[in-house]
PDB file of C-alpha atoms in Angstrom:
ATOM      1  CA  MET A   1      -8.151 -12.969   0.007  1.00 95.00           C
ATOM      2  CA  ILE A   2      -6.816  -9.419   0.228  1.00 97.00           C
ATOM      3  CA  PHE A   3      -3.539  -8.496   1.914  1.00 97.00           C
ATOM      4  CA  VAL A   4      -3.747  -5.018   3.455  1.00 98.00           C
ATOM      5  CA  ASP A   5      -1.046  -2.599   4.576  1.00 97.00           C
ATOM      6  CA  GLU A   6      -0.492   1.122   5.094  1.00 96.00           C
ATOM      7  CA  SER A   7       2.271   3.490   4.074  1.00 94.00           C
ATOM      8  CA  GLY A   8       3.063   7.190   4.042  1.00 90.00           C
ATOM      9  CA  PHE A   9       4.232   9.564   1.313  1.00 88.00           C
ATOM     10  CA  SER A  10       5.724  12.960   2.122  1.00 81.00           C
ATOM     11  CA  LEU A  11       7.219  15.851   0.208  1.00 77.00           C
ATOM     12  CA  ILE A  12      10.669  14.560   1.114  1.00 70.00           C
ATOM     13  CA  PRO A  13      11.883  12.320  -1.729  1.00 65.00           C
ATOM     14  CA  THR A  14      12.975   8.707  -1.453  1.00 67.00           C
ATOM     15  CA  ARG A  15      16.567   8.860  -2.651  1.00 62.00           C
ATOM     16  CA  ILE A  16      17.677   6.052  -4.915  1.00 63.00           C
ATOM     17  CA  ARG A  17      20.941   5.707  -6.815  1.00 62.00           C
ATOM     18  CA  THR A  18      21.360   7.908  -9.823  1.00 64.00           C
ATOM     19  CA  TRP A  19      24.147   9.044 -12.103  1.00 65.00           C
ATOM     20  CA  ALA A  20      25.986  12.318 -12.645  1.00 68.00           C
ATOM     21  CA  PRO A  21      28.994  13.453 -14.635  1.00 79.00           C
ATOM     22  CA  LYS A  22      32.283  12.402 -13.050  1.00 80.00           C
ATOM     23  CA  GLY A  23      33.215  14.703 -10.204  1.00 83.00           C
ATOM     24  CA  ARG A  24      29.736  16.238  -9.855  1.00 80.00           C
ATOM     25  CA  THR A  25      27.572  14.986  -6.999  1.00 77.00           C
ATOM     26  CA  PRO A  26      23.881  14.783  -7.952  1.00 69.00           C
ATOM     27  CA  VAL A  27      21.566  16.937  -5.862  1.00 68.00           C
ATOM     28  CA  VAL A  28      17.861  16.346  -5.305  1.00 61.00           C
ATOM     29  CA  ARG A  29      16.224  19.595  -4.258  1.00 63.00           C
ATOM     30  CA  HIS A  30      13.123  19.537  -2.096  1.00 55.00           C
ATOM     31  CA  CYS A  31      11.283  21.925   0.183  1.00 57.00           C
ATOM     32  CA  TYR A  32      12.039  20.288   3.591  1.00 60.00           C
ATOM     33  CA  ARG A  33       8.385  20.320   4.585  1.00 57.00           C
ATOM     34  CA  TRP A  34       6.644  17.409   6.253  1.00 69.00           C
ATOM     35  CA  PRO A  35       3.011  17.404   5.068  1.00 76.00           C
ATOM     36  CA  LYS A  36       2.114  13.940   3.911  1.00 82.00           C
ATOM     37  CA  PHE A  37      -0.425  11.519   2.582  1.00 88.00           C
ATOM     38  CA  SER A  38      -1.029   8.145   4.073  1.00 93.00           C
ATOM     39  CA  ALA A  39      -2.378   5.308   2.028  1.00 95.00           C
ATOM     40  CA  ILE A  40      -4.054   2.036   2.831  1.00 97.00           C
ATOM     41  CA  SER A  41      -4.112  -0.583   0.137  1.00 97.00           C
ATOM     42  CA  GLY A  42      -4.942  -4.190  -0.505  1.00 97.00           C
ATOM     43  CA  VAL A  43      -3.546  -6.725  -2.954  1.00 96.00           C
ATOM     44  CA  SER A  44      -5.890  -9.576  -3.825  1.00 96.00           C
ATOM     45  CA  THR A  45      -4.673 -13.048  -4.691  1.00 93.00           C
ATOM     46  CA  ASN A  46      -6.081 -12.529  -8.193  1.00 91.00           C
ATOM     47  CA  GLY A  47      -3.796  -9.531  -8.718  1.00 92.00           C
ATOM     48  CA  LYS A  48      -6.121  -6.590  -8.083  1.00 96.00           C
ATOM     49  CA  LEU A  49      -4.909  -3.497  -6.238  1.00 97.00           C
ATOM     50  CA  TYR A  50      -7.276  -1.448  -4.077  1.00 97.00           C
ATOM     51  CA  ILE A  51      -6.040   1.804  -2.569  1.00 96.00           C
ATOM     52  CA  LEU A  52      -7.280   4.850  -0.671  1.00 95.00           C
ATOM     53  CA  VAL A  53      -5.066   7.895  -0.102  1.00 93.00           C
ATOM     54  CA  ARG A  54      -5.776  10.385   2.670  1.00 90.00           C
ATOM     55  CA  PRO A  55      -4.012  13.418   4.171  1.00 88.00           C
ATOM     56  CA  GLY A  56      -2.412  12.757   7.549  1.00 86.00           C
ATOM     57  CA  THR A  57      -2.118   9.305   9.071  1.00 89.00           C
ATOM     58  CA  ILE A  58      -4.170   6.124   8.865  1.00 93.00           C
ATOM     59  CA  ALA A  59      -6.280   5.637  11.977  1.00 95.00           C
ATOM     60  CA  THR A  60      -9.327   3.536  12.832  1.00 97.00           C
ATOM     61  CA  LYS A  61     -11.676   5.806  10.868  1.00 96.00           C
ATOM     62  CA  GLN A  62      -9.652   5.350   7.664  1.00 96.00           C
ATOM     63  CA  VAL A  63      -9.466   1.578   8.177  1.00 98.00           C
ATOM     64  CA  LEU A  64     -13.270   1.483   8.364  1.00 98.00           C
ATOM     65  CA  VAL A  65     -13.549   3.612   5.205  1.00 98.00           C
ATOM     66  CA  PHE A  66     -11.222   1.176   3.418  1.00 98.00           C
ATOM     67  CA  LEU A  67     -13.205  -1.872   4.557  1.00 99.00           C
ATOM     68  CA  ARG A  68     -16.387  -0.231   3.226  1.00 98.00           C
ATOM     69  CA  HIS A  69     -14.513   0.467  -0.020  1.00 98.00           C
ATOM     70  CA  LEU A  70     -13.621  -3.230  -0.320  1.00 98.00           C
ATOM     71  CA  LEU A  71     -17.207  -4.298   0.360  1.00 98.00           C
ATOM     72  CA  ARG A  72     -18.408  -1.980  -2.434  1.00 98.00           C
ATOM     73  CA  HIS A  73     -15.787  -3.004  -5.003  1.00 97.00           C
ATOM     74  CA  VAL A  74     -15.085  -6.696  -4.362  1.00 97.00           C
ATOM     75  CA  ARG A  75     -17.693  -9.323  -5.144  1.00 95.00           C
ATOM     76  CA  GLY A  76     -18.311 -12.277  -2.870  1.00 96.00           C
ATOM     77  CA  ARG A  77     -16.618 -13.187   0.361  1.00 97.00           C
ATOM     78  CA  ILE A  78     -13.571 -11.178   1.461  1.00 98.00           C
ATOM     79  CA  ILE A  79     -10.816 -12.409   3.745  1.00 98.00           C
ATOM     80  CA  VAL A  80      -8.623  -9.501   4.840  1.00 98.00           C
ATOM     81  CA  VAL A  81      -5.105 -10.411   5.956  1.00 97.00           C
ATOM     82  CA  TRP A  82      -3.191  -7.677   7.754  1.00 97.00           C
ATOM     83  CA  ASP A  83      -0.706  -6.938  10.507  1.00 95.00           C
ATOM     84  CA  ASN A  84      -1.416  -6.151  14.139  1.00 93.00           C
ATOM     85  CA  ILE A  85      -1.296  -2.359  14.286  1.00 94.00           C
ATOM     86  CA  ASN A  86      -3.722  -0.760  16.726  1.00 94.00           C
ATOM     87  CA  PRO A  87      -6.332   0.490  14.211  1.00 95.00           C
ATOM     88  CA  HIS A  88      -6.740  -3.087  12.921  1.00 96.00           C
ATOM     89  CA  LYS A  89      -7.554  -4.269  16.449  1.00 95.00           C
ATOM     90  CA  ALA A  90      -9.856  -1.383  17.412  1.00 97.00           C
ATOM     91  CA  VAL A  91     -13.238  -2.235  18.911  1.00 98.00           C
ATOM     92  CA  SER A  92     -15.074  -0.383  16.128  1.00 98.00           C
ATOM     93  CA  VAL A  93     -13.193  -2.388  13.471  1.00 98.00           C
ATOM     94  CA  LYS A  94     -14.009  -5.660  15.234  1.00 98.00           C
ATOM     95  CA  ARG A  95     -17.653  -4.593  15.479  1.00 98.00           C
ATOM     96  CA  PHE A  96     -17.714  -3.666  11.761  1.00 98.00           C
ATOM     97  CA  VAL A  97     -16.247  -7.041  10.781  1.00 98.00           C
ATOM     98  CA  GLN A  98     -18.778  -8.797  13.018  1.00 98.00           C
ATOM     99  CA  ASP A  99     -21.649  -6.802  11.480  1.00 98.00           C
ATOM    100  CA  HIS A 100     -20.481  -7.849   7.987  1.00 98.00           C
ATOM    101  CA  ARG A 101     -19.430 -11.411   8.842  1.00 98.00           C
ATOM    102  CA  HIS A 102     -21.550 -12.802   5.992  1.00 98.00           C
ATOM    103  CA  ARG A 103     -19.031 -11.208   3.560  1.00 98.00           C
ATOM    104  CA  LEU A 104     -16.004 -10.153   5.577  1.00 98.00           C
ATOM    105  CA  SER A 105     -13.516 -11.876   7.840  1.00 98.00           C
ATOM    106  CA  VAL A 106     -10.077 -10.899   9.113  1.00 98.00           C
ATOM    107  CA  GLU A 107      -6.857 -12.810   9.706  1.00 96.00           C
ATOM    108  CA  HIS A 108      -3.805 -11.290  11.385  1.00 96.00           C
ATOM    109  CA  LEU A 109      -0.265 -11.935  10.230  1.00 94.00           C
ATOM    110  CA  PRO A 110       2.231 -12.988  12.894  1.00 92.00           C
ATOM    111  CA  PRO A 111       3.944 -10.046  14.607  1.00 89.00           C
ATOM    112  CA  TYR A 112       7.028  -8.629  12.846  1.00 88.00           C
ATOM    113  CA  SER A 113       6.480 -10.509   9.590  1.00 90.00           C
ATOM    114  CA  PRO A 114       6.276  -7.982   6.743  1.00 89.00           C
ATOM    115  CA  GLU A 115       7.854 -10.568   4.430  1.00 92.00           C
ATOM    116  CA  LEU A 116       4.518 -12.426   4.478  1.00 93.00           C
ATOM    117  CA  ASN A 117       2.525  -9.472   3.154  1.00 95.00           C
ATOM    118  CA  PRO A 118       2.586  -8.979  -0.648  1.00 95.00           C
ATOM    119  CA  ASP A 119       1.346  -5.415  -0.156  1.00 96.00           C
ATOM    120  CA  GLU A 120       4.746  -4.526   1.338  1.00 95.00           C
ATOM    121  CA  TRP A 121       6.209  -5.173  -2.124  1.00 95.00           C
ATOM    122  CA  VAL A 122       3.708  -2.747  -3.673  1.00 96.00           C
ATOM    123  CA  TRP A 123       4.910   0.017  -1.342  1.00 94.00           C
ATOM    124  CA  ARG A 124       8.544  -0.821  -2.005  1.00 94.00           C
ATOM    125  CA  TYR A 125       7.978  -0.683  -5.772  1.00 96.00           C
ATOM    126  CA  LEU A 126       6.032   2.583  -5.569  1.00 95.00           C
ATOM    127  CA  LYS A 127       8.692   4.302  -3.489  1.00 93.00           C
ATOM    128  CA  GLN A 128      11.878   2.824  -4.962  1.00 92.00           C
ATOM    129  CA  VAL A 129      10.897   2.619  -8.626  1.00 94.00           C
ATOM    130  CA  GLU A 130       7.859   4.700  -9.545  1.00 95.00           C
ATOM    131  CA  LEU A 131       8.501   7.656  -7.224  1.00 92.00           C
ATOM    132  CA  ALA A 132      12.271   7.305  -6.731  1.00 88.00           C
ATOM    133  CA  ASN A 133      14.034  10.676  -6.405  1.00 83.00           C
ATOM    134  CA  PHE A 134      10.724  12.476  -7.000  1.00 86.00           C
ATOM    135  CA  ALA A 135      10.671  15.804  -5.154  1.00 83.00           C
ATOM    136  CA  PRO A 136       7.128  17.212  -5.310  1.00 86.00           C
ATOM    137  CA  LEU A 137       6.572  20.877  -4.567  1.00 84.00           C
ATOM    138  CA  ASN A 138       3.220  20.331  -2.862  1.00 88.00           C
ATOM    139  CA  LEU A 139       0.714  17.664  -1.839  1.00 89.00           C
ATOM    140  CA  HIS A 140      -1.303  18.053  -5.036  1.00 92.00           C
ATOM    141  CA  GLU A 141       1.750  17.229  -7.156  1.00 93.00           C
ATOM    142  CA  LEU A 142       2.493  14.249  -4.900  1.00 92.00           C
ATOM    143  CA  LYS A 143      -1.080  12.958  -5.148  1.00 92.00           C
ATOM    144  CA  VAL A 144      -1.123  13.250  -8.956  1.00 95.00           C
ATOM    145  CA  ALA A 145       2.184  11.358  -9.196  1.00 96.00           C
ATOM    146  CA  LEU A 146       0.989   8.689  -6.756  1.00 95.00           C
ATOM    147  CA  ARG A 147      -2.254   8.154  -8.692  1.00 95.00           C
ATOM    148  CA  GLY A 148      -0.323   7.818 -11.947  1.00 97.00           C
ATOM    149  CA  ALA A 149       2.083   5.324 -10.381  1.00 97.00           C
ATOM    150  CA  VAL A 150      -0.793   3.230  -9.002  1.00 97.00           C
ATOM    151  CA  GLN A 151      -2.479   3.183 -12.430  1.00 97.00           C
ATOM    152  CA  ARG A 152       0.752   2.034 -14.103  1.00 97.00           C
ATOM    153  CA  ILE A 153       1.072  -0.797 -11.586  1.00 97.00           C
ATOM    154  CA  ARG A 154      -2.552  -1.850 -12.103  1.00 96.00           C
ATOM    155  CA  MET A 155      -1.928  -2.110 -15.850  1.00 96.00           C
ATOM    156  CA  ARG A 156       0.845  -4.685 -15.325  1.00 96.00           C
ATOM    157  CA  PRO A 157      -0.642  -8.049 -14.260  1.00 93.00           C
ATOM    158  CA  ARG A 158       2.759  -9.773 -14.226  1.00 95.00           C
ATOM    159  CA  LEU A 159       4.102  -7.147 -11.864  1.00 96.00           C
ATOM    160  CA  MET A 160       1.099  -7.591  -9.576  1.00 94.00           C
ATOM    161  CA  ARG A 161       1.682 -11.345  -9.580  1.00 92.00           C
ATOM    162  CA  SER A 162       5.360 -10.777  -8.767  1.00 94.00           C
ATOM    163  CA  PHE A 163       4.364  -9.005  -5.545  1.00 94.00           C
ATOM    164  CA  LEU A 164       2.435 -12.111  -4.503  1.00 93.00           C
ATOM    165  CA  GLU A 165       5.312 -14.393  -5.494  1.00 91.00           C
ATOM    166  CA  ALA A 166       7.888 -12.246  -3.676  1.00 91.00           C
ATOM    167  CA  SER A 167       6.189 -12.760  -0.328  1.00 88.00           C
ATOM    168  CA  ASP A 168       7.158 -15.781   1.729  1.00 82.00           C
ATOM    169  CA  LEU A 169       3.693 -17.282   1.214  1.00 81.00           C
ATOM    170  CA  SER A 170       2.827 -20.007  -1.270  1.00 73.00           C
ATOM    171  CA  PHE A 171      -0.088 -19.318  -3.621  1.00 63.00           C
ATOM    172  CA  TRP A 172       0.553 -21.716  -6.484  1.00 56.00           C
ATOM    173  CA  PRO A 173       1.775 -25.301  -6.685  1.00 49.00           C
ATOM    174  CA  SER A 174       5.459 -25.716  -7.487  1.00 52.00           C
ATOM    175  CA  SER A 175       6.252 -26.510 -11.116  1.00 48.00           C
TER     176      SER A 175
END
């Protein structure tokens, strides 16, 4: 089972608390430009993170590319669990899932329930911890930082498990 979600990353930093000498307000300088990357990712119940980053926004075409990516990199049967945004419900996505029904099926989360998707916690961690206060000068710098952050997350199995545990779903029996 793989929980899928999308998010965006722009040149405008995510401001998080910081410190400064008393009486001096900290300043995060950035270029006030709006180019961005969008990312689509999936968190599997065994703690794997799959991600594709693209310029612009995530549309039906990028969803199909990500599903192909999962089929190439995940062995066995795949159950994708995601929200109800339009690209997930597109005719071409439904057709693709139908054409690959021997390996791929889709379940939709209830509307307005991000707390059920562990992938939401990945995005929160990336933006509020790994990339907090980061003010890239250009998209290349942003992409390099994002790749590094994703690799650091992948190297921490306990952190990956915490994203699953933080969702309002139950994966393991209570102790």
